[in-house]
PDB file of C-alpha atoms in Angstrom:
ATOM      1  CA  ILE A   1      96.379 106.312  90.890  1.00 84.00           C
ATOM      2  CA  ASP A   2     100.043 105.790  89.807  1.00 87.00           C
ATOM      3  CA  PHE A   3     102.925 104.213  91.557  1.00 86.00           C
ATOM      4  CA  SER A   4     105.112 107.342  90.887  1.00 88.00           C
ATOM      5  CA  ASN A   5     104.803 110.510  92.325  1.00 91.00           C
ATOM      6  CA  ASN A   6     106.194 112.567  89.184  1.00 91.00           C
ATOM      7  CA  MET A   7     103.460 110.985  87.093  1.00 88.00           C
ATOM      8  CA  VAL A   8     100.853 111.997  89.565  1.00 91.00           C
ATOM      9  CA  ALA A   9     102.012 115.447  89.548  1.00 93.00           C
ATOM     10  CA  ASN A  10     102.205 115.599  85.792  1.00 91.00           C
ATOM     11  CA  ALA A  11      98.645 114.186  85.603  1.00 90.00           C
ATOM     12  CA  ARG A  12      97.395 116.974  88.107  1.00 93.00           C
ATOM     13  CA  GLN A  13      99.126 119.698  86.064  1.00 94.00           C
ATOM     14  CA  LYS A  14      97.411 118.585  82.712  1.00 92.00           C
ATOM     15  CA  ALA A  15      94.153 117.991  84.277  1.00 92.00           C
ATOM     16  CA  ALA A  16      94.314 121.529  85.595  1.00 93.00           C
ATOM     17  CA  ARG A  17      95.422 123.139  82.475  1.00 94.00           C
ATOM     18  CA  LYS A  18      92.602 121.540  80.695  1.00 92.00           C
ATOM     19  CA  SER A  19      89.794 122.062  83.537  1.00 92.00           C
ATOM     20  CA  TYR A  20      89.355 118.408  84.117  1.00 87.00           C
ATOM     21  CA  ARG A  21      87.855 117.343  87.146  1.00 84.00           C
ATOM     22  CA  ALA A  22      89.674 114.315  88.304  1.00 83.00           C
ATOM     23  CA  ASN A  23      91.435 113.236  91.504  1.00 81.00           C
ATOM     24  CA  PHE A  24      94.965 111.842  91.418  1.00 86.00           C
ATOM     25  CA  TYR A  25      96.714 109.485  93.666  1.00 84.00           C
ATOM     26  CA  GLN A  26      99.989 108.013  94.381  1.00 90.00           C
ATOM     27  CA  GLY A  27      99.430 104.438  95.148  1.00 89.00           C
ATOM     28  CA  ASP A  28      99.862 100.784  94.043  1.00 92.00           C
ATOM     29  CA  ALA A  29      97.236  99.129  91.590  1.00 92.00           C
ATOM     30  CA  LEU A  30      97.518  96.085  93.383  1.00 94.00           C
ATOM     31  CA  ASN A  31      96.162  97.360  96.775  1.00 94.00           C
ATOM     32  CA  ILE A  32      94.348 100.531  95.847  1.00 92.00           C
ATOM     33  CA  ALA A  33      93.803 102.540  99.326  1.00 91.00           C
ATOM     34  CA  VAL A  34      89.927 103.447  98.781  1.00 92.00           C
ATOM     35  CA  GLN A  35      86.676 101.940  99.684  1.00 95.00           C
ATOM     36  CA  ASP A  36      84.747  99.489  97.906  1.00 96.00           C
ATOM     37  CA  ARG A  37      82.359 100.758  94.994  1.00 96.00           C
ATOM     38  CA  THR A  38      84.000 104.379  95.125  1.00 93.00           C
ATOM     39  CA  PHE A  39      84.445 105.370  91.440  1.00 92.00           C
ATOM     40  CA  ASP A  40      82.529 105.641  88.535  1.00 94.00           C
ATOM     41  CA  VAL A  41      85.164 104.909  85.801  1.00 93.00           C
ATOM     42  CA  VAL A  42      88.747 103.409  86.245  1.00 93.00           C
ATOM     43  CA  THR A  43      91.348 104.010  83.236  1.00 92.00           C
ATOM     44  CA  VAL A  44      94.748 102.939  82.763  1.00 93.00           C
ATOM     45  CA  ALA A  45      96.809 103.600  79.734  1.00 91.00           C
ATOM     46  CA  PHE A  46      99.742 101.678  78.810  1.00 91.00           C
ATOM     47  CA  GLY A  47     100.588 100.686  82.310  1.00 90.00           C
ATOM     48  CA  ILE A  48      98.643  97.364  83.170  1.00 95.00           C
ATOM     49  CA  ARG A  49     101.271  95.347  81.357  1.00 93.00           C
ATOM     50  CA  ASN A  50     104.220  96.675  83.680  1.00 90.00           C
ATOM     51  CA  VAL A  51     102.014  95.562  86.989  1.00 93.00           C
ATOM     52  CA  VAL A  52     103.480  92.487  88.554  1.00 93.00           C
ATOM     53  CA  ASP A  53      99.945  90.875  88.767  1.00 96.00           C
ATOM     54  CA  PRO A  54      97.588  92.204  86.247  1.00 96.00           C
ATOM     55  CA  LEU A  55      94.725  89.940  87.296  1.00 97.00           C
ATOM     56  CA  ARG A  56      95.010  91.141  90.793  1.00 97.00           C
ATOM     57  CA  ALA A  57      95.149  94.751  89.452  1.00 97.00           C
ATOM     58  CA  LEU A  58      91.973  93.957  87.725  1.00 98.00           C
ATOM     59  CA  ARG A  59      90.305  92.667  90.721  1.00 98.00           C
ATOM     60  CA  GLU A  60      91.121  95.709  92.566  1.00 97.00           C
ATOM     61  CA  MET A  61      89.684  97.860  89.795  1.00 96.00           C
ATOM     62  CA  HIS A  62      86.597  95.873  89.959  1.00 97.00           C
ATOM     63  CA  ARG A  63      86.482  96.193  93.709  1.00 97.00           C
ATOM     64  CA  VAL A  64      86.714 100.101  93.513  1.00 96.00           C
ATOM     65  CA  LEU A  65      84.053 100.489  90.921  1.00 97.00           C
ATOM     66  CA  ARG A  66      80.520 101.316  91.659  1.00 97.00           C
ATOM     67  CA  PRO A  67      78.144  98.587  90.089  1.00 97.00           C
ATOM     68  CA  GLY A  68      77.279  99.659  86.652  1.00 97.00           C
ATOM     69  CA  GLY A  69      80.954 101.394  86.473  1.00 97.00           C
ATOM     70  CA  ARG A  70      82.991 101.325  83.553  1.00 98.00           C
ATOM     71  CA  MET A  71      86.707 100.151  83.057  1.00 98.00           C
ATOM     72  CA  ILE A  72      88.844 100.973  80.434  1.00 98.00           C
ATOM     73  CA  VAL A  73      92.241  99.717  79.590  1.00 98.00           C
ATOM     74  CA  LEU A  74      94.312 100.984  76.727  1.00 97.00           C
ATOM     75  CA  GLU A  75      97.275  98.637  76.223  1.00 97.00           C
ATOM     76  CA  PHE A  76      99.834  97.884  73.398  1.00 94.00           C
ATOM     77  CA  THR A  77      99.327  94.553  71.816  1.00 95.00           C
ATOM     78  CA  LEU A  78     100.885  92.812  68.519  1.00 95.00           C
ATOM     79  CA  PRO A  79      98.926  93.366  65.460  1.00 95.00           C
ATOM     80  CA  PRO A  80      97.207  90.519  63.827  1.00 95.00           C
ATOM     81  CA  SER A  81      98.573  91.035  60.492  1.00 95.00           C
ATOM     82  CA  LYS A  82     101.820  89.123  59.918  1.00 95.00           C
ATOM     83  CA  LEU A  83     103.291  92.145  57.733  1.00 95.00           C
ATOM     84  CA  VAL A  84     102.334  94.880  59.948  1.00 95.00           C
ATOM     85  CA  ARG A  85     103.501  93.014  63.147  1.00 93.00           C
ATOM     86  CA  SER A  86     107.095  92.244  61.390  1.00 94.00           C
ATOM     87  CA  GLY A  87     107.387  96.155  60.585  1.00 94.00           C
ATOM     88  CA  TYR A  88     106.360  97.014  64.019  1.00 91.00           C
ATOM     89  CA  LEU A  89     108.576  94.704  65.735  1.00 91.00           C
ATOM     90  CA  PHE A  90     111.452  95.956  63.426  1.00 92.00           C
ATOM     91  CA  TYR A  91     110.821  99.296  64.310  1.00 89.00           C
ATOM     92  CA  PHE A  92     110.304  98.486  68.218  1.00 84.00           C
ATOM     93  CA  SER A  93     113.294  96.288  68.388  1.00 84.00           C
ATOM     94  CA  ARG A  94     115.928  98.035  66.083  1.00 85.00           C
ATOM     95  CA  ILE A  95     114.986 101.587  65.528  1.00 86.00           C
ATOM     96  CA  LEU A  96     113.155 102.942  68.687  1.00 80.00           C
ATOM     97  CA  PRO A  97     116.116 102.157  71.129  1.00 78.00           C
ATOM     98  CA  ARG A  98     118.233 103.816  68.958  1.00 78.00           C
ATOM     99  CA  VAL A  99     116.449 106.935  68.507  1.00 79.00           C
ATOM    100  CA  GLY A 100     115.667 106.993  72.420  1.00 74.00           C
ATOM    101  CA  LYS A 101     119.125 106.827  73.256  1.00 74.00           C
ATOM    102  CA  LEU A 102     120.105 109.803  70.639  1.00 76.00           C
ATOM    103  CA  ILE A 103     117.148 112.184  71.853  1.00 75.00           C
ATOM    104  CA  ALA A 104     116.708 111.002  75.353  1.00 69.00           C
ATOM    105  CA  ARG A 105     120.182 109.983  76.086  1.00 64.00           C
ATOM    106  CA  ALA A 106     118.758 107.049  77.720  1.00 58.00           C
ATOM    107  CA  GLU A 107     120.161 103.690  78.051  1.00 63.00           C
ATOM    108  CA  MET A 108     119.046 101.531  75.209  1.00 60.00           C
ATOM    109  CA  ASP A 109     117.894  98.691  77.772  1.00 66.00           C
ATOM    110  CA  ALA A 110     115.013 101.179  78.795  1.00 66.00           C
ATOM    111  CA  TYR A 111     113.810 100.865  75.221  1.00 68.00           C
ATOM    112  CA  ARG A 112     114.393  97.106  74.874  1.00 74.00           C
ATOM    113  CA  TYR A 113     111.864  96.640  77.633  1.00 80.00           C
ATOM    114  CA  LEU A 114     108.920  98.213  75.461  1.00 82.00           C
ATOM    115  CA  PRO A 115     109.041  95.414  72.884  1.00 84.00           C
ATOM    116  CA  ASP A 116     109.809  92.876  75.127  1.00 86.00           C
ATOM    117  CA  SER A 117     107.216  93.453  77.441  1.00 89.00           C
ATOM    118  CA  VAL A 118     104.536  93.921  74.472  1.00 90.00           C
ATOM    119  CA  ARG A 119     105.651  90.449  73.037  1.00 90.00           C
ATOM    120  CA  ALA A 120     104.935  88.865  76.588  1.00 93.00           C
ATOM    121  CA  TRP A 121     101.558  90.525  76.759  1.00 95.00           C
ATOM    122  CA  PRO A 122      98.627  88.398  76.180  1.00 96.00           C
ATOM    123  CA  SER A 123      96.557  88.583  72.969  1.00 96.00           C
ATOM    124  CA  PRO A 124      93.251  90.990  73.197  1.00 97.00           C
ATOM    125  CA  ASP A 125      91.322  87.763  73.250  1.00 97.00           C
ATOM    126  CA  LEU A 126      93.058  86.140  76.283  1.00 98.00           C
ATOM    127  CA  PHE A 127      93.191  89.518  78.308  1.00 98.00           C
ATOM    128  CA  SER A 128      89.531  89.792  77.846  1.00 98.00           C
ATOM    129  CA  ARG A 129      89.094  86.543  79.545  1.00 98.00           C
ATOM    130  CA  GLN A 130      91.232  87.548  82.069  1.00 98.00           C
ATOM    131  CA  ILE A 131      89.061  91.028  82.745  1.00 98.00           C
ATOM    132  CA  GLU A 132      85.911  88.394  82.706  1.00 98.00           C
ATOM    133  CA  SER A 133      87.678  86.238  85.552  1.00 97.00           C
ATOM    134  CA  ALA A 134      88.232  89.435  87.263  1.00 97.00           C
ATOM    135  CA  GLY A 135      84.343  89.867  87.388  1.00 97.00           C
ATOM    136  CA  PHE A 136      83.540  92.301  84.647  1.00 98.00           C
ATOM    137  CA  SER A 137      80.839  92.054  81.989  1.00 97.00           C
ATOM    138  CA  ASP A 138      80.138  93.298  78.847  1.00 97.00           C
ATOM    139  CA  VAL A 139      84.109  92.796  78.134  1.00 98.00           C
ATOM    140  CA  GLU A 140      85.026  94.197  74.486  1.00 98.00           C
ATOM    141  CA  TYR A 141      88.002  95.507  72.763  1.00 98.00           C
ATOM    142  CA  GLU A 142      88.958  97.320  69.748  1.00 98.00           C
ATOM    143  CA  LEU A 143      92.038  97.250  67.814  1.00 98.00           C
ATOM    144  CA  LEU A 144      93.596 100.746  67.100  1.00 97.00           C
ATOM    145  CA  PHE A 145      96.390 101.806  64.819  1.00 94.00           C
ATOM    146  CA  LEU A 146      96.130  98.693  62.696  1.00 95.00           C
ATOM    147  CA  GLY A 147      96.406  96.561  65.755  1.00 96.00           C
ATOM    148  CA  VAL A 148      99.143  98.099  67.646  1.00 94.00           C
ATOM    149  CA  ALA A 149      97.199  99.066  70.540  1.00 96.00           C
ATOM    150  CA  ALA A 150      93.814  97.535  71.714  1.00 98.00           C
ATOM    151  CA  ILE A 151      91.216  99.440  74.045  1.00 98.00           C
ATOM    152  CA  HIS A 152      89.495  97.229  76.494  1.00 98.00           C
ATOM    153  CA  THR A 153      86.205  98.284  78.070  1.00 98.00           C
ATOM    154  CA  ALA A 154      84.370  96.338  80.838  1.00 98.00           C
ATOM    155  CA  VAL A 155      81.439  97.095  83.272  1.00 98.00           C
ATOM    156  CA  ARG A 156      81.135  95.933  86.875  1.00 98.00           C
ATOM    157  CA  PRO A 157      77.723  94.254  86.729  1.00 96.00           C
ATOM    158  CA  ARG A 158      74.844  95.888  88.289  1.00 91.00           C
ATOM    159  CA  SER A 159      73.912  92.366  89.894  1.00 83.00           C
ATOM    160  CA  ASP A 160      76.857  93.172  92.068  1.00 69.00           C
ATOM    161  CA  GLU A 161      74.845  95.500  94.066  1.00 63.00           C
ATOM    162  CA  LEU A 162      72.564  92.716  95.499  1.00 55.00           C
ATOM    163  CA  LEU A 163      75.765  90.318  95.827  1.00 57.00           C
ATOM    164  CA  ASP A 164      77.350  93.100  97.714  1.00 55.00           C
ATOM    165  CA  SER A 165      74.244  94.255  99.970  1.00 50.00           C
ATOM    166  CA  PRO A 166      73.757  92.290 103.111  1.00 49.00           C
ATOM    167  CA  SER A 167      70.504  89.798 103.166  1.00 42.00           C
ATOM    168  CA  PRO A 168      67.354  91.116 104.516  1.00 44.00           C
ATOM    169  CA  ALA A 169      66.694  90.111 107.990  1.00 44.00           C
ATOM    170  CA  ARG A 170      64.229  87.283 108.306  1.00 35.00           C
TER     171      ARG A 170
END
């Protein structure tokens, strides 16, 4: 599900080229237009930081997952090493906007948004707590590329099956 029809069309084309079996929809991550407990897996890559209300999006992902289903989120983060973080932020703030302007002929503001949004994004530990507060269990993350990104994984607990099912008649 992506807010942009162009992104959905690109995803469909890529999946078809690689013979992947997946469904892609245009929609809003804050109000996913599918029934509860529909999917085995939900993923988002470099996008949840762009959602107006990430906790609400996490709750929606939880809602549409089947009990035992897995959520995977890949997102930029600030590297824990001060040396790596300073080089990363220098590249992001000073070099990337200029390269983007030269190659893509894009406004530099579009490339300034990326480092600003990464700086504002919660740490992997804080984001993990948000994932837990959305109802997920087995929340874990792994830092990638010297801590430039983090992959978060979590599970909708199987105990949700019991909570979601109607009580037996007495």
